[in-house]
Amino acid sequence: MPAAHPPSPADSPLDAERAHLASSRAALRAMRAEAEALDISDVTANWVNAEVLRSEIELRVKALADLAGTPLFFGRLDLEAPEDGKAEDGEREDDGRRFYIGRRHVHDAAGDPMVIDWRAPVSQPFYRASRQDPQGVELRRRFGYEGGELTAYEDERLSGPGSEEDGEGTGEAAGALLRREIERPRVGPMRDIVATIQPEQDEIVRAALGGTVCVQGAPGTGKTAVGLHRVAYLLYAHRERLARGGTLVIGPNRSFLRYIEQVLPALGELAVRQTTVDELVAEGLEIRGEDSPAAALVKGDARMAEVLRRAVRAGVRVPGEDPGAAAEGVTVVRGSRRWRVPVHELGEIVRELLGRGLRYGSAREALPQRIAHAVLVRMEAAGEAPDDRTQNAVARTPAVKAAVKEIWPPVDPARLVLRLLSDAEFLAACAEGVLTPQEQAAILLERPPRGVKAARWSPADAVLIDEARDLVERTGSLGHVVLDEAQDLSPMQYRAVGRRCSTGSATVLGDIAQGTTPWATADWATALGHLGKPEAEVAELTRGFRVPGEVIAYASRLLPAIAPGLAPATSVRASAGALRVRAVEPEEREAAVVAACREALAGEGSVGLIAAGDRVPALAAALDAAGLGHLSPGEETSGAARLTLVPAALAKGLEYDHVILDEPTAVVAAEPDERTGLRRLYVTLTRAVSGLTVVHAERLPLALTGR
Ligand SMILES: Nc1ncnc2c1ncn2[C@@H]1O[C@H](COP(=O)(O)OP(=O)(O)OP(=O)(O)O)[C@@H](O)[C@H]1O
């Protein structure tokens, strides 16, 4: 094991480290004071620039805050001395060889670094170096803090004298500080892991911006943490490029986003948008409806993209082929002369535009100019000398505008989707050979609403509208998108996310064993194809940080039934006694749950009571009757309110120090099929950091007991 050093007496190395901490803090204060005192009156020509600059300075001042309880640095690297590097007179021997690694860069008055940002290239060996590959590091020191006080450190000698006997130095050992960090009781939102990012995680965090990375990871292997740290890293390494393109974090629901929302600000990144797929595509649309599972399945299927493409395309009326489209051709009057573009030529123009695969809207914008060009050709043939201005004027004449309206009418994406879902004939025409009659029937509305405003749109409808919108006008691409709990997205949702990073890249995080939607991802290659990133690399994380060994082994019994191809996760913490399974009589069940909650609350940290949705009201009543206050997911836990009652459907991505799981069989039964039910159970069994208590009156599912 790496050597751990407890607090020591005066003028110990710990004191020297504390002194460095104190002077780094003072330097940070000075940096902040300098930013606050910046006078911009001389450098800005107008008030708009002044406002922009002022808000940037405000952000910088905020980012320079020395947060109480957040250690300014958490590690130190001593690099090997260069071969011929004898220290000059008066020069400290460690000059240029010792780096303190922290959340942000801090420099002294002379501009020399006192703390190096964890994202800087110099910091990388802190996460990756090992005895086998020391990367120039002689000593790696990790610091332990208690309430903002530096109280301990842990050394690993990776090369040079003493490296043989001191510590394992593999860079993989779950040192005491890592264990302590994981087991530090949780209240409040998710924390960053910047001090203890592991080598396999760091590889993902620092992967190049250009490529999309997909991470398959068992519960608690740090996917969410890795995704968030990756955003922070990319913003550091490619700040300007990403400031232009933008970054986005997508999570499964609002309560999850509230749980993770503090991580990036704690890493100094205050401006990253975090949203759900539903919110991303809604764009002002009110979502009030819900689909039957059968309808949702069809609406989420990638084949709907082809149906929509045909539906949008059906708006175009080709002159000469479709009745009513500029049947007389177009006649433009200029002064005393009339110029006519005949139907067959209009038809050619339209067919050519259709063949070019442009967005519907772009082609519609190009059409008036094409017709005007045909008029110009005639003018030239008649000896006139028209110029660009004439062409523009012709394109704007009422005759051309009227023709465009008939040939290429504007498409309203929501109205188009409503028509598809309410007009059986139109749907049949667009879905021919793509959807079966049964599938068409599944998505047709029984009672179509009067209009777009009256429609009760479902989340899947909003995705269809988003696809239609993109067929009309290209969706803008962001620089980078992190997609968490990706296994639950439908192919159509992947497409919606994919077009938001079509010229950028993505980090896709998920676990096939935790897929609980009807369309859940069966394999990453297919999902990445829908995302438009088939070339993405898939990495696997199996080393679990959250869940104690005994608990993950129990939950992993479900794997053969829910995701046979996946390797079970290991745990970095054995913690015997972390799992308790209590069989009780039905009439004692609520009392047993309340008792388990009380026991858990007697310890430190957060407590989650997870139960099937329809068991929640009875359990809430039992907790109330027992005088145990409780929160809902998304409400922030605090020292005074540590118990959250979590419907199983919202447990994904969350974690609690202690979990009480009520009636596993009810959790399974609440889902439409057994595999989804067992997957939901797997999610709920893997939320605990320190202990899991299962309380049941019914028989446990066979897949869990094996008998
Ligand atoms: N390197 C690490 N150091 C300290 N804690 C870590 C590390 N990696 C992960 N953790 C902790 O383990 C817990 C699980 O991490 P996270 O939620 O990111 O996992 P996940 O793979 O997204 O899990 P799930 O699949 O259940 O959503 C978190 O509390 C996280 O802070």
mmCIF file of N, CA, C and O in Angstrom, residues 6-23 73 76 100 141 143 149-153:
data_model
loop_
_atom_site.group_PDB
_atom_site.id
_atom_site.type_symbol
_atom_site.label_atom_id
_atom_site.label_comp_id
_atom_site.label_asym_id
_atom_site.label_seq_id
_atom_site.Cartn_x
_atom_site.Cartn_y
_atom_site.Cartn_z
ATOM 1 N N PRO A 6 -0.170 10.386 8.801
ATOM 2 C CA PRO A 6 -1.139 11.087 9.622
ATOM 3 C C PRO A 6 -0.626 12.487 9.980
ATOM 4 O O PRO A 6 0.520 12.806 9.694
ATOM 5 N N PRO A 7 -1.464 13.300 10.623
ATOM 6 C CA PRO A 7 -1.002 14.598 11.055
ATOM 7 C C PRO A 7 0.278 14.458 11.875
ATOM 8 O O PRO A 7 0.430 13.516 12.639
ATOM 9 N N SER A 8 1.189 15.374 11.704
ATOM 10 C CA SER A 8 2.470 15.243 12.395
ATOM 11 C C SER A 8 2.776 16.509 13.178
ATOM 12 O O SER A 8 2.151 17.536 12.968
ATOM 13 N N PRO A 9 3.761 16.436 14.050
ATOM 14 C CA PRO A 9 4.106 17.607 14.855
ATOM 15 C C PRO A 9 4.696 18.742 14.015
ATOM 16 O O PRO A 9 4.885 18.608 12.826
ATOM 17 N N ALA A 10 4.992 19.839 14.708
ATOM 18 C CA ALA A 10 5.457 21.046 14.035
ATOM 19 C C ALA A 10 6.657 20.797 13.121
ATOM 20 O O ALA A 10 7.375 19.833 13.272
ATOM 21 N N ASP A 11 6.905 21.678 12.248
ATOM 22 C CA ASP A 11 7.853 21.652 11.134
ATOM 23 C C ASP A 11 8.035 20.293 10.461
ATOM 24 O O ASP A 11 9.087 19.894 10.019
ATOM 25 N N SER A 12 6.956 19.606 10.390
ATOM 26 C CA SER A 12 6.902 18.361 9.636
ATOM 27 C C SER A 12 6.652 18.722 8.174
ATOM 28 O O SER A 12 6.330 19.864 7.861
ATOM 29 N N PRO A 13 6.788 17.730 7.267
ATOM 30 C CA PRO A 13 6.439 18.010 5.875
ATOM 31 C C PRO A 13 5.008 18.549 5.755
ATOM 32 O O PRO A 13 4.726 19.372 4.899
ATOM 33 N N LEU A 14 4.127 18.077 6.638
ATOM 34 C CA LEU A 14 2.742 18.536 6.568
ATOM 35 C C LEU A 14 2.660 20.045 6.788
ATOM 36 O O LEU A 14 1.879 20.742 6.134
ATOM 37 N N ASP A 15 3.498 20.548 7.705
ATOM 38 C CA ASP A 15 3.498 21.990 7.933
ATOM 39 C C ASP A 15 3.955 22.742 6.689
ATOM 40 O O ASP A 15 3.413 23.796 6.352
ATOM 41 N N ALA A 16 4.963 22.184 6.030
ATOM 42 C CA ALA A 16 5.455 22.838 4.806
ATOM 43 C C ALA A 16 4.328 22.878 3.768
ATOM 44 O O ALA A 16 4.125 23.882 3.091
ATOM 45 N N GLU A 17 3.573 21.784 3.698
ATOM 46 C CA GLU A 17 2.466 21.742 2.731
ATOM 47 C C GLU A 17 1.388 22.742 3.116
ATOM 48 O O GLU A 17 0.797 23.402 2.265
ATOM 49 N N ARG A 18 1.137 22.844 4.411
ATOM 50 C CA ARG A 18 0.124 23.813 4.860
ATOM 51 C C ARG A 18 0.565 25.232 4.538
ATOM 52 O O ARG A 18 -0.248 26.085 4.184
ATOM 53 N N ALA A 19 1.864 25.457 4.674
ATOM 54 C CA ALA A 19 2.377 26.794 4.354
ATOM 55 C C ALA A 19 2.172 27.080 2.869
ATOM 56 O O ALA A 19 1.778 28.175 2.478
ATOM 57 N N HIS A 20 2.410 26.065 2.045
ATOM 58 C CA HIS A 20 2.194 26.275 0.607
ATOM 59 C C HIS A 20 0.713 26.539 0.324
ATOM 60 O O HIS A 20 0.374 27.367 -0.523
ATOM 61 N N LEU A 21 -0.136 25.851 1.061
ATOM 62 C CA LEU A 21 -1.581 26.067 0.892
ATOM 63 C C LEU A 21 -1.933 27.509 1.257
ATOM 64 O O LEU A 21 -2.672 28.187 0.523
ATOM 65 N N ALA A 22 -1.393 27.972 2.383
ATOM 66 C CA ALA A 22 -1.712 29.328 2.835
ATOM 67 C C ALA A 22 -1.227 30.352 1.809
ATOM 68 O O ALA A 22 -1.962 31.282 1.444
ATOM 69 N N SER A 23 -0.004 30.163 1.297
ATOM 70 C CA SER A 23 0.475 31.181 0.349
ATOM 71 C C SER A 23 -0.265 31.063 -0.986
ATOM 72 O O SER A 23 -0.493 32.071 -1.660
ATOM 73 N N PHE A 73 -5.533 22.669 -3.693
ATOM 74 C CA PHE A 73 -4.800 21.639 -4.431
ATOM 75 C C PHE A 73 -4.959 20.311 -3.703
ATOM 76 O O PHE A 73 -5.234 20.269 -2.511
ATOM 77 N N ARG A 76 0.528 16.537 -5.520
ATOM 78 C CA ARG A 76 1.830 17.128 -5.826
ATOM 79 C C ARG A 76 2.607 16.130 -6.661
ATOM 80 O O ARG A 76 2.550 14.926 -6.410
ATOM 81 N N TYR A 100 2.171 21.505 -7.773
ATOM 82 C CA TYR A 100 0.962 21.226 -6.994
ATOM 83 C C TYR A 100 -0.208 21.205 -7.968
ATOM 84 O O TYR A 100 -0.318 22.097 -8.818
ATOM 85 N N ARG A 141 2.272 12.709 -4.582
ATOM 86 C CA ARG A 141 1.706 12.899 -3.239
ATOM 87 C C ARG A 141 0.239 13.282 -3.371
ATOM 88 O O ARG A 141 -0.113 14.149 -4.160
ATOM 89 N N PHE A 143 -3.137 14.592 -1.186
ATOM 90 C CA PHE A 143 -3.451 15.233 0.084
ATOM 91 C C PHE A 143 -4.845 14.878 0.571
ATOM 92 O O PHE A 143 -5.767 14.738 -0.227
ATOM 93 N N GLU A 149 -9.284 21.767 5.878
ATOM 94 C CA GLU A 149 -7.961 21.709 6.538
ATOM 95 C C GLU A 149 -7.137 20.581 5.939
ATOM 96 O O GLU A 149 -7.626 19.449 5.824
ATOM 97 N N LEU A 150 -5.893 20.873 5.611
ATOM 98 C CA LEU A 150 -5.006 19.833 5.106
ATOM 99 C C LEU A 150 -4.579 18.955 6.287
ATOM 100 O O LEU A 150 -3.941 19.443 7.224
ATOM 101 N N THR A 151 -4.955 17.693 6.262
ATOM 102 C CA THR A 151 -4.714 16.871 7.458
ATOM 103 C C THR A 151 -3.828 15.643 7.221
ATOM 104 O O THR A 151 -3.392 15.011 8.172
ATOM 105 N N ALA A 152 -3.633 15.273 5.957
ATOM 106 C CA ALA A 152 -2.833 14.059 5.720
ATOM 107 C C ALA A 152 -2.315 14.049 4.292
ATOM 108 O O ALA A 152 -2.780 14.823 3.450
ATOM 109 N N TYR A 153 -1.331 13.185 4.059
ATOM 110 C CA TYR A 153 -0.930 12.972 2.672
ATOM 111 C C TYR A 153 -0.503 11.525 2.492
ATOM 112 O O TYR A 153 -0.223 10.814 3.463
#
